Amino acid sequence: MLAAATLLLASAALPLQAAAPPLQHRIAVALTPSSGEIRIDDNLVVTGRERYRFRLASWLVIEKLAIDGMRAEAQRQGHDYVLALPDAGRHRLDFVLRGVVPPRGAGQRPASARSSSGEDGAYLPAYDSWIPQPTAESMSYRLQVKVPVAQRAVATGKLIDEDSDAEFYQAVFEATRPTEAPSLFAGPYQIREQRSNGLRLRSYFHRELAPLSEIYLAAAAAYIQRYDRAVGAYPYADFHIISAPLPVGLGFPNLTYVGRQVLPLPFMRGRSLAHEVLHNWWGNGVRVDYATGNWSEGLTTYMADYALAAEQGADVARGMRIKWLRDYAALPSERDQPVRSFISKQHQAAQVIGYNKVAFIFHMLRLEIGGLEFEQGLRHFWQQNKFKTAGWGELQQAFEHSAGRGLDWFFRQWLDRSGAPRLSIGAHRVDRLADGFRTSVEILQPVSGYRFKLPLLLQTANGIERHEISISENLTRVEWVTSAQPRSLHFDPDSDVFRLLQPNEAPPILRDVTLNAKTVSVVGSADAEFNGVARDLAARLMDVAPRFEQLQLSRGIEHPLMLITGSADLAAQLSRLGLRQPPELSDSAWSAAAWTARLANGNPVLIISADDAAALQSLQRPLPHYGGQSYILFAAAGRAVDKGIWPIERGPLYVDLSGA
Ligand SMILES: [Zn+2]
């Protein structure tokens, strides 16, 4: 859960190539992670441009700059520097940069993980502009890095040389194909290495993690082989897993950077590692044309996280699809957006679209064109686009190629529109015939224009028949003749269609309240300390800034509500809302709990109850990770002891025919 919330692809945006030939940098870095001191020498040759425009991290200064050996100066322009060149011919640029990589602060949040340094390691991501490179251009490079001998350094690119003496460790990395700028990592690492099919796999782990190296390297080798077969040959020479002092999970070309607190958790070497390995194909091997939307997170989620869930069983895969649909149902319509507008995960709301909805779309595409065609389409997309930038258009072409037919309608309806189909069942009847039964039913689609296949189960006295119908109109009438008495119809029994669940199909989860900008937060305690902790907690939970009001609790409240209260006051406040404590909470001991309910008017309520301010405080870290649950109970120190989603009755797409 933690990983799902923190994993993102740390790839810099690389739009279409500029006309000038790709830049080749020769970089030498001397870095002292403990103090953050850094010196960067960067040499490159430019041709065909009259100005060289680049961005530089604010903690770096240009100590020396020469054009063809002659001293020069770059002018600041907003966030960028501009260096005027004598003419558009061939020129050699030599930079010497110095600075102090900022020390790691306590409050750094994963999404804003910037360059940082400390005793336990240094982090210099490409997107932080630590070398003078135009932000929108790709480049090739040779990077030599030197650190004190107690440290090890590693960068994106192929490791081509390393050695150490009494004072220093140094290593050389090379990227010969145009790619994003290098990202650099250093720390007091222990290196373990394994070879697999000609690849070099390494772990750069902090000391306490060394015992996990073998497991990680074996798991990474297995995932690489898996995607080799599914997609095409792994596009790099190396793969590294690097332990991060920060609570992150980031994918870079040929490596992944994962929090040292996260690495011991079992899910990390499962779905999360698979996800990061697969980003070497989707996102790094084929770079994302961000101008047309980000397809890579959804495709990676589908082929890694979802595919591994599916291997555990059809019910596990179905559970993941239902969770995606529930999360989508919890998204207020004004926060919905078309898939094509998803760029990166800034909010939970963006994850619901860019990861989950997109993964669901690939699930439906596979059902639409067939499993073999889907797999051929993926391989074709890889062959056509590796080491290039590609968008949704190239994906569509690849699947049209493998399916042998146009799929424009499919991609348009799922990518260009926000929203989702809604389905309900209209009139239905069973007629007795001379030699059997005729079942007729109407399927209604109030939102026009969605076209999809709708699976269904028809249960008769003889057993269950599986059918599939095509939906494209607002009203679809179907009928079946069976020899045995029909008993029930169940449409979309396995949740294979991305659609808006109806309220009684979607039991309330925390996100119904925390994603809704209309939510009002109420702290039901007069205690000042409790109040302060409650306000912090509300700010962490809400996807937008929380709105606090001192309103009178009643059963008629006209908006979603978050109530944070002391356990002693709980019963009285629940009764004002017309709610009762659910039985799940009575059965076990807890010091803090969060659960959802619906008021009689349908508005969702999130109730957070704690014995005291300390118990409430212990929820600050864990509770935001349980947005997909209906209830969670915590014992001391924020340890979750029970959680779940309220059960659903048979939904509105189930039709009982026994009395028809
Ligand atoms: Zn990802």
XYZ file of C-alpha atoms and ligand atoms in Angstrom:
661
model
C 0.000 0.000 0.000
C 2.794 2.345 0.867
C 4.438 1.658 -2.458
C 1.278 2.191 -4.419
C 1.101 5.622 -2.876
C 4.709 6.569 -3.420
C 5.812 4.886 -6.629
C 6.180 7.117 -9.582
C 8.305 7.246 -12.631
C 11.002 9.822 -12.178
C 11.590 10.281 -15.849
C 12.199 13.795 -17.050
C 9.854 15.093 -19.708
C 11.435 14.643 -23.130
C 9.271 15.977 -25.925
C 10.136 15.531 -29.564
C 13.763 15.894 -30.516
C 15.143 19.251 -31.523
C 16.733 19.586 -34.937
C 20.337 19.879 -33.660
C 22.257 16.569 -33.296
C 22.002 14.984 -29.817
C 24.428 16.416 -27.289
C 27.269 14.282 -25.976
C 28.535 15.171 -22.516
C 31.735 14.088 -20.815
C 31.154 14.600 -17.132
C 33.441 14.195 -14.123
C 31.932 14.492 -10.654
C 33.710 14.641 -7.300
C 31.187 14.299 -4.495
C 31.376 14.121 -0.704
C 27.938 12.846 0.359
C 28.341 13.658 4.058
C 28.967 17.362 3.453
C 27.213 17.589 0.095
C 30.215 19.274 -1.515
C 30.341 18.670 -5.226
C 32.468 19.649 -8.212
C 31.223 18.912 -11.708
C 33.335 19.195 -14.850
C 31.245 18.942 -17.982
C 32.591 19.077 -21.537
C 30.477 18.952 -24.646
C 30.500 19.874 -28.305
C 27.595 21.790 -29.793
C 26.814 22.329 -33.467
C 24.060 24.053 -35.365
C 22.960 26.484 -32.690
C 23.616 30.106 -31.933
C 22.626 29.989 -28.300
C 22.931 27.309 -25.657
C 20.052 27.478 -23.198
C 20.112 25.354 -20.049
C 18.752 25.171 -16.532
C 20.859 24.666 -13.436
C 19.888 23.687 -9.884
C 19.869 26.779 -7.641
C 22.563 25.275 -5.354
C 25.123 25.125 -8.165
C 27.296 27.991 -9.359
C 29.260 28.182 -12.587
C 32.833 28.539 -11.464
C 34.361 28.442 -14.932
C 32.943 28.458 -18.400
C 34.829 28.466 -21.686
C 33.803 28.366 -25.344
C 36.598 26.835 -27.475
C 38.992 27.496 -24.603
C 38.009 31.166 -24.293
C 36.452 32.389 -21.102
C 32.714 33.086 -21.455
C 29.731 33.961 -19.346
C 26.126 32.716 -19.445
C 23.279 35.153 -18.858
C 20.459 34.368 -16.465
C 16.977 34.422 -17.967
C 14.312 33.510 -15.456
C 15.045 29.938 -14.346
C 17.432 29.359 -17.235
C 20.864 30.411 -18.399
C 21.563 31.448 -21.964
C 25.016 31.259 -23.445
C 25.554 33.188 -26.688
C 27.784 31.265 -29.137
C 29.982 32.958 -31.778
C 28.032 31.288 -34.616
C 26.075 28.131 -35.459
C 29.275 26.169 -36.160
C 30.983 23.546 -34.020
C 32.027 24.692 -30.547
C 33.428 23.063 -27.481
C 31.936 24.084 -24.116
C 33.788 23.479 -20.838
C 31.958 23.975 -17.561
C 33.232 23.773 -14.018
C 30.390 23.837 -11.494
C 30.582 23.846 -7.724
C 28.056 23.732 -4.949
C 26.672 21.988 -1.914
C 23.907 19.453 -2.525
C 21.217 20.505 -0.010
C 21.261 18.534 3.248
C 18.320 16.210 3.673
C 15.569 17.868 5.692
C 13.185 15.926 7.895
C 10.063 17.076 6.102
C 10.901 16.000 2.544
C 7.906 14.419 0.851
C 8.323 11.743 -1.808
C 6.579 13.560 -4.656
C 8.923 16.505 -4.230
C 12.083 14.448 -3.722
C 14.793 16.813 -4.882
C 18.546 16.521 -4.775
C 19.728 15.877 -1.257
C 22.762 14.693 0.645
C 23.699 13.317 4.051
C 25.810 10.694 5.832
C 23.469 7.979 4.581
C 23.647 8.973 0.941
C 23.274 11.559 -1.793
C 20.667 11.792 -4.529
C 20.946 13.816 -7.737
C 18.037 13.079 -10.093
C 18.155 14.135 -13.741
C 15.075 16.298 -13.324
C 16.943 18.522 -10.866
C 19.218 19.932 -13.609
C 22.601 19.274 -12.027
C 24.368 19.379 -15.377
C 24.015 22.204 -17.925
C 21.660 20.560 -20.419
C 18.618 21.979 -22.240
C 15.656 20.583 -20.273
C 13.701 19.312 -23.283
C 16.558 17.531 -25.086
C 17.928 14.046 -24.848
C 21.671 13.401 -24.667
C 24.340 10.733 -24.502
C 27.095 10.811 -21.915
C 30.146 9.408 -20.261
C 30.064 10.103 -16.512
C 32.946 9.552 -14.153
C 32.163 9.893 -10.458
C 34.499 9.921 -7.472
C 33.454 9.615 -3.815
C 35.326 8.969 -0.517
C 36.218 5.274 -0.233
C 33.635 4.567 2.487
C 30.977 5.416 -0.076
C 29.883 3.917 -3.391
C 28.393 5.850 -6.287
C 26.153 4.641 -9.092
C 24.431 6.357 -11.996
C 22.065 5.603 -14.838
C 23.935 4.200 -17.820
C 26.188 1.207 -18.349
C 28.895 0.656 -15.745
C 32.086 0.439 -17.762
C 34.798 0.826 -15.172
C 35.345 1.093 -11.415
C 38.161 0.978 -8.898
C 39.159 2.248 -5.508
C 42.305 3.179 -3.603
C 42.956 4.105 0.011
C 41.062 7.362 -0.368
C 38.496 7.206 -3.143
C 36.084 4.955 -4.991
C 35.420 5.829 -8.587
C 33.230 4.488 -11.345
C 32.426 5.332 -14.960
C 28.987 5.101 -16.575
C 28.078 5.483 -20.195
C 24.906 6.004 -22.206
C 25.658 5.847 -25.917
C 22.071 6.225 -27.126
C 20.243 9.526 -26.666
C 18.436 9.409 -23.341
C 17.570 11.692 -20.448
C 20.349 13.367 -18.423
C 22.081 11.051 -15.912
C 20.809 10.554 -12.384
C 23.430 9.990 -9.710
C 23.243 8.156 -6.363
C 25.816 7.640 -3.647
C 25.821 6.181 -0.165
C 27.647 3.914 2.290
C 26.545 0.987 0.154
C 27.483 -2.652 0.079
C 27.466 -3.887 -3.489
C 26.266 -7.370 -4.448
C 26.336 -8.541 -8.025
C 24.703 -11.305 -10.009
C 24.918 -12.088 -13.724
C 21.824 -13.154 -15.574
C 21.691 -13.804 -19.342
C 24.593 -11.461 -19.973
C 23.160 -8.694 -17.766
C 24.829 -7.278 -14.706
C 22.416 -7.008 -11.772
C 23.512 -5.183 -8.658
C 22.156 -4.157 -5.294
C 23.538 -1.033 -3.635
C 22.171 -1.540 -0.140
C 22.775 -0.006 3.258
C 24.480 -2.422 5.626
C 21.335 -3.651 7.404
C 19.779 -4.640 4.076
C 22.687 -6.725 2.788
C 20.968 -10.022 3.764
C 18.130 -9.153 1.359
C 20.409 -8.693 -1.647
C 20.195 -12.227 -2.978
C 16.401 -12.306 -2.837
C 16.157 -8.984 -4.613
C 18.634 -9.832 -7.336
C 16.936 -13.164 -8.022
C 13.522 -11.496 -8.144
C 14.788 -8.763 -10.477
C 16.388 -11.354 -12.786
C 13.101 -13.261 -12.949
C 11.068 -10.142 -13.768
C 13.537 -9.085 -16.451
C 13.260 -12.525 -18.090
C 9.507 -12.359 -17.869
C 9.261 -9.012 -19.675
C 12.024 -10.026 -22.111
C 9.691 -12.768 -23.267
C 6.503 -10.720 -23.137
C 7.765 -7.532 -24.777
C 11.286 -7.802 -26.237
C 14.906 -7.888 -25.102
C 15.744 -5.816 -22.005
C 17.090 -2.556 -23.425
C 20.091 -1.988 -21.088
C 23.249 -3.757 -19.977
C 22.733 -3.328 -16.217
C 19.973 -3.276 -13.660
C 20.545 -1.894 -10.156
C 18.416 -1.717 -7.027
C 19.539 1.158 -4.835
C 18.570 1.797 -1.232
C 17.366 5.370 -0.618
C 17.462 7.317 2.629
C 14.181 8.870 1.425
C 10.743 7.201 1.572
C 10.517 6.831 -2.217
C 10.096 4.235 -4.930
C 11.405 5.669 -8.182
C 12.140 4.191 -11.578
C 15.062 5.430 -13.685
C 16.634 3.972 -16.816
C 18.300 0.667 -15.764
C 17.815 1.174 -12.028
C 15.305 1.700 -9.251
C 15.742 3.827 -6.126
C 13.725 2.550 -3.161
C 13.458 3.729 0.440
C 15.594 1.713 2.875
C 12.537 1.453 5.159
C 10.472 0.114 2.266
C 12.936 -2.511 0.984
C 12.337 -4.981 3.869
C 8.567 -5.004 3.219
C 7.460 -8.100 1.270
C 5.270 -6.255 -1.287
C 8.309 -4.343 -2.472
C 10.086 -7.356 -3.941
C 6.759 -8.477 -5.420
C 4.488 -6.218 -7.414
C 6.384 -3.014 -6.745
C 9.731 -4.362 -7.974
C 8.021 -5.867 -11.031
C 6.486 -2.466 -11.729
C 9.848 -0.707 -11.508
C 11.573 -3.338 -13.672
C 8.879 -2.997 -16.339
C 9.415 0.772 -16.491
C 12.693 -0.054 -18.263
C 10.485 -0.871 -21.258
C 7.536 1.475 -20.682
C 8.627 4.975 -19.789
C 12.392 4.602 -20.197
C 12.932 2.219 -23.139
C 9.995 3.858 -24.902
C 9.796 7.401 -23.565
C 6.451 9.064 -23.004
C 5.288 11.800 -25.351
C 3.828 13.808 -22.486
C 2.181 16.286 -24.844
C -0.419 13.613 -25.666
C -0.779 12.099 -22.178
C 1.037 9.473 -20.135
C 0.201 5.889 -21.147
C 3.135 4.309 -19.325
C 1.873 4.199 -15.716
C -1.381 2.488 -16.685
C 0.309 -0.012 -19.009
C 2.941 -0.787 -16.363
C 0.254 -1.198 -13.698
C -1.650 -3.542 -15.997
C 1.332 -5.695 -17.011
C 3.023 -5.774 -13.594
C 0.743 -5.144 -10.603
C -2.414 -6.492 -12.210
C -0.820 -9.420 -14.041
C 0.781 -10.640 -10.804
C -2.561 -10.337 -9.022
C -4.188 -12.331 -11.835
C -1.662 -15.131 -11.327
C -2.951 -15.552 -7.786
C -6.387 -16.295 -9.167
C -9.282 -14.878 -11.130
C -10.908 -13.682 -7.919
C -7.810 -11.671 -6.952
C -7.769 -10.010 -10.390
C -11.466 -9.302 -10.132
C -10.928 -7.836 -6.658
C -8.375 -5.419 -8.105
C -10.769 -4.326 -10.869
C -13.555 -3.793 -8.335
C -11.219 -1.741 -6.185
C -10.381 0.448 -9.202
C -14.099 0.898 -9.903
C -14.811 1.766 -6.280
C -12.012 4.311 -6.241
C -13.389 5.772 -9.450
C -16.906 5.938 -7.996
C -15.423 7.870 -5.061
C -13.970 10.481 -7.405
C -16.208 13.561 -7.536
C -17.211 14.276 -11.146
C -15.578 17.724 -11.123
C -12.209 16.062 -10.401
C -12.603 13.544 -13.181
C -10.510 14.131 -16.290
C -9.992 12.493 -19.675
C -7.193 9.922 -19.755
C -5.296 11.941 -22.358
C -4.869 14.789 -19.874
C -3.071 12.590 -17.305
C 0.622 13.491 -17.137
C 1.856 12.429 -13.706
C 0.584 11.609 -10.273
C 0.210 14.778 -8.237
C -2.899 13.722 -6.345
C -4.744 10.540 -5.490
C -7.306 11.701 -8.042
C -4.686 11.463 -10.802
C -3.827 7.906 -9.737
C -7.462 6.869 -10.077
C -7.355 7.951 -13.743
C -3.729 7.656 -14.888
C -2.925 4.322 -13.250
C -6.186 2.534 -12.543
C -8.534 3.632 -15.305
C -5.776 3.218 -17.897
C -4.953 -0.276 -16.609
C -8.655 -1.138 -16.824
C -8.726 0.136 -20.422
C -5.930 -2.310 -21.306
C -7.960 -5.077 -19.666
C -10.923 -4.202 -21.915
C -8.694 -3.870 -24.982
C -7.471 -7.405 -24.410
C -11.062 -8.669 -24.158
C -11.934 -6.691 -27.310
C -9.131 -7.891 -29.611
C -8.089 -11.187 -27.968
C -5.125 -12.242 -25.857
C -2.750 -13.190 -28.694
C -3.453 -10.019 -30.641
C -2.967 -7.973 -27.494
C 0.455 -9.526 -26.844
C 1.495 -9.129 -30.478
C 0.412 -5.491 -30.322
C 2.639 -4.864 -27.315
C 5.666 -6.449 -29.004
C 4.980 -4.517 -32.173
C 4.745 -1.255 -30.206
C 8.090 -2.047 -28.586
C 9.803 -2.913 -31.888
C 8.567 0.257 -33.541
C 9.239 2.664 -30.676
C 12.135 1.507 -28.507
C 14.597 4.307 -27.734
C 12.070 6.768 -29.125
C 9.320 8.938 -27.751
C 5.796 7.624 -28.295
C 2.248 8.534 -27.380
C -1.208 6.993 -27.382
C -1.322 7.305 -31.181
C 1.589 4.871 -31.608
C -0.029 2.433 -29.167
C -3.279 2.575 -31.102
C -1.411 1.903 -34.378
C 0.356 -1.102 -32.871
C -2.879 -2.690 -31.640
C -4.669 -1.920 -34.918
C -1.797 -3.654 -36.688
C -2.108 -6.789 -34.559
C -5.920 -6.813 -34.513
C -6.149 -6.148 -38.254
C -8.887 -3.550 -37.804
C -9.459 0.053 -36.808
C -9.723 0.792 -33.100
C -10.220 4.530 -33.254
C -13.679 4.252 -31.668
C -12.178 2.339 -28.739
C -9.351 4.767 -28.003
C -11.547 7.818 -28.549
C -14.290 6.769 -26.190
C -11.942 5.705 -23.393
C -9.260 8.391 -23.736
C -10.990 11.555 -24.921
C -14.040 11.515 -22.681
C -14.086 11.896 -18.957
C -16.691 9.837 -17.147
C -17.757 6.242 -17.672
C -20.762 4.288 -18.880
C -23.641 3.729 -16.488
C -25.808 0.675 -16.741
C -29.161 -0.315 -15.363
C -31.731 -2.984 -16.077
C -35.133 -2.023 -17.423
C -38.195 -4.175 -18.075
C -37.706 -7.923 -17.987
C -40.017 -10.899 -18.297
C -40.124 -14.641 -18.771
C -42.678 -16.177 -21.157
C -43.565 -19.801 -21.143
C -43.347 -21.332 -24.627
C -44.639 -24.698 -25.840
C -41.179 -26.233 -25.449
C -39.347 -23.935 -23.044
C -38.977 -20.372 -21.830
C -38.202 -17.027 -23.385
C -36.405 -14.482 -21.198
C -36.462 -10.842 -22.397
C -34.631 -7.986 -20.771
C -33.783 -4.338 -21.472
C -30.382 -2.881 -20.666
C -30.319 0.884 -20.286
C -27.359 3.145 -20.809
C -28.331 6.736 -19.967
C -24.987 8.217 -21.077
C -24.836 7.958 -24.860
C -22.204 6.638 -27.135
C -20.256 3.980 -25.250
C -19.710 0.775 -27.156
C -18.569 -2.354 -25.314
C -19.104 -6.042 -24.818
C -21.176 -6.922 -21.774
C -20.757 -10.426 -20.351
C -23.611 -11.996 -18.424
C -24.593 -15.167 -16.628
C -27.997 -16.713 -17.218
C -28.886 -19.200 -14.544
C -31.536 -21.803 -15.292
C -32.734 -24.917 -13.557
C -30.118 -26.730 -15.673
C -27.125 -24.632 -14.660
C -25.330 -21.436 -15.619
C -24.864 -20.220 -19.198
C -22.344 -17.523 -20.021
C -23.256 -15.039 -22.760
C -21.929 -11.817 -24.153
C -23.918 -9.001 -25.748
C -22.804 -5.877 -27.583
C -23.926 -2.580 -26.146
C -23.827 0.623 -28.181
C -27.282 2.193 -27.880
C -29.084 3.773 -24.952
C -31.523 0.877 -24.927
C -30.598 -2.691 -25.801
C -33.238 -5.441 -25.853
C -32.140 -9.069 -25.707
C -33.885 -12.372 -25.340
C -32.956 -16.000 -24.910
C -34.938 -19.168 -25.301
C -34.044 -21.933 -22.873
C -35.529 -25.327 -22.301
C -35.112 -25.056 -18.537
C -36.787 -22.526 -16.238
C -34.647 -19.361 -15.928
C -33.777 -18.256 -12.418
C -31.555 -15.221 -12.616
C -29.524 -12.931 -14.859
C -26.315 -11.326 -13.747
C -24.734 -8.674 -15.995
C -21.034 -7.921 -15.807
C -20.657 -10.571 -13.093
C -16.855 -10.285 -13.004
C -16.640 -6.488 -13.341
C -15.009 -6.534 -16.789
C -16.461 -3.203 -17.922
C -15.153 0.138 -16.733
C -18.359 1.794 -15.562
C -19.673 4.020 -12.872
C -20.851 1.851 -9.997
C -24.198 2.813 -8.537
C -24.288 3.860 -4.875
C -25.562 0.479 -3.702
C -22.829 -1.288 -5.713
C -20.101 0.718 -4.008
C -19.964 0.572 -0.233
C -18.413 3.787 1.107
C -14.626 3.877 1.460
C -12.391 6.540 2.974
C -11.745 8.094 -0.447
C -15.442 8.891 -0.884
C -14.827 11.556 1.728
C -11.142 12.418 1.360
C -11.237 12.994 -2.437
C -14.337 15.173 -2.309
C -13.641 18.928 -2.304
C -17.092 19.527 -0.773
C -16.210 17.585 2.368
C -16.555 19.515 5.622
C -14.363 18.476 8.549
C -15.637 18.682 12.099
C -13.565 18.100 15.213
C -15.881 16.850 17.925
C -13.673 17.542 20.918
C -13.072 20.602 23.067
C -9.533 19.469 23.996
C -6.967 21.838 22.456
C -4.250 19.231 21.922
C -6.692 16.757 20.362
C -7.969 19.560 18.151
C -4.510 20.440 16.861
C -3.670 16.805 16.054
C -7.063 16.391 14.357
C -6.416 19.359 12.083
C -3.023 17.977 11.024
C -4.576 14.590 10.356
C -7.390 16.089 8.256
C -4.802 17.965 6.177
C -2.911 14.722 5.530
C -6.021 12.786 4.604
C -7.779 15.262 2.349
C -6.672 15.455 -1.263
C -7.413 19.192 -1.193
C -7.020 21.580 1.774
C -9.620 20.595 4.412
C -12.522 22.907 5.219
C -13.320 23.057 8.926
C -16.688 24.141 10.281
C -18.224 24.096 13.698
C -21.520 22.781 12.517
C -24.293 21.157 14.464
C -24.255 17.453 13.701
C -27.546 16.199 12.306
C -28.842 13.458 10.064
C -29.660 15.994 7.334
C -26.129 17.269 6.574
C -25.978 18.151 2.896
C -22.363 17.311 2.027
C -19.712 14.665 2.750
C -18.492 14.852 6.319
C -15.291 13.973 8.151
C -15.859 13.753 11.897
C -12.821 13.420 14.162
C -13.796 12.749 17.723
C -12.699 11.342 21.073
C -13.987 7.846 21.846
C -15.813 9.114 24.938
C -18.045 11.403 22.835
C -18.530 8.960 19.996
C -21.886 7.412 20.874
C -23.623 10.758 21.374
C -22.296 12.168 18.112
C -23.224 9.092 16.108
C -26.781 9.275 17.368
C -27.050 12.907 16.214
C -26.059 11.728 12.734
C -28.588 8.919 12.902
C -25.771 6.360 12.749
C -24.732 3.409 14.834
C -21.360 1.939 15.595
C -20.944 -0.980 13.151
C -20.563 -4.481 14.627
C -17.031 -4.828 13.178
C -15.928 -2.221 15.705
C -17.579 -3.841 18.688
C -15.851 -7.166 18.237
C -12.294 -6.133 18.946
C -10.243 -3.803 21.113
C -8.875 -0.655 19.469
C -7.439 2.652 20.555
C -8.267 4.454 17.322
C -10.523 3.651 14.393
C -11.656 5.110 11.102
C -14.767 3.991 9.301
C -17.269 5.119 6.730
C -21.039 5.257 6.708
C -23.784 6.897 4.691
C -26.318 9.301 6.095
C -29.939 8.532 5.299
C -29.690 11.090 2.439
C -26.767 9.171 0.876
C -23.940 11.526 1.835
C -20.786 9.662 2.911
C -19.326 10.199 6.372
C -15.848 9.333 7.571
C -15.651 8.950 11.322
C -12.267 8.923 13.002
C -12.338 8.142 16.667
C -9.387 7.928 19.075
C -9.051 7.412 22.811
C -6.832 10.469 23.179
C -4.548 12.875 21.328
C -1.648 10.388 21.382
C -3.751 7.633 19.812
C -4.935 10.099 17.167
C -1.386 11.258 16.515
C -0.332 7.666 15.805
C -2.660 7.659 12.750
C -0.799 10.437 10.908
C 1.500 8.119 8.990
C -0.563 4.974 8.464
C -4.112 6.213 7.901
C -3.562 7.989 4.529
C -2.574 4.614 3.042
C -6.002 3.065 3.689
C -8.092 5.209 1.326
C -9.527 2.126 -0.386
C -10.950 0.636 2.834
C -14.305 1.059 4.541
C -12.931 0.585 8.052
C -9.588 0.229 9.836
C -8.953 -0.429 13.511
C -5.687 0.518 15.179
C -4.049 -0.697 18.359
C -1.265 1.192 20.130
C 1.360 3.025 18.041
C -0.749 3.112 14.901
C -0.599 -0.634 14.273
C -3.540 -1.656 12.066
C -5.273 -4.695 13.579
C -8.272 -5.040 11.304
C -9.561 -3.525 8.089
C -12.046 -4.216 5.367
C -14.667 -3.068 2.904
C -18.316 -3.239 3.912
C -20.010 -6.191 2.212
C -22.291 -5.547 -0.761
C -25.603 -7.125 -1.484
C -26.247 -8.463 -4.970
C -26.018 -5.326 -7.053
C -28.516 -3.669 -9.383
C -27.248 -5.652 -12.396
C -28.534 -8.867 -10.826
C -32.068 -9.803 -11.853
C -34.039 -12.389 -9.943
C -36.283 -14.119 -12.495
C -37.869 -16.681 -10.213
C -41.061 -14.620 -9.821
C -41.073 -13.161 -13.349
Zn 5.133 3.597 -12.257
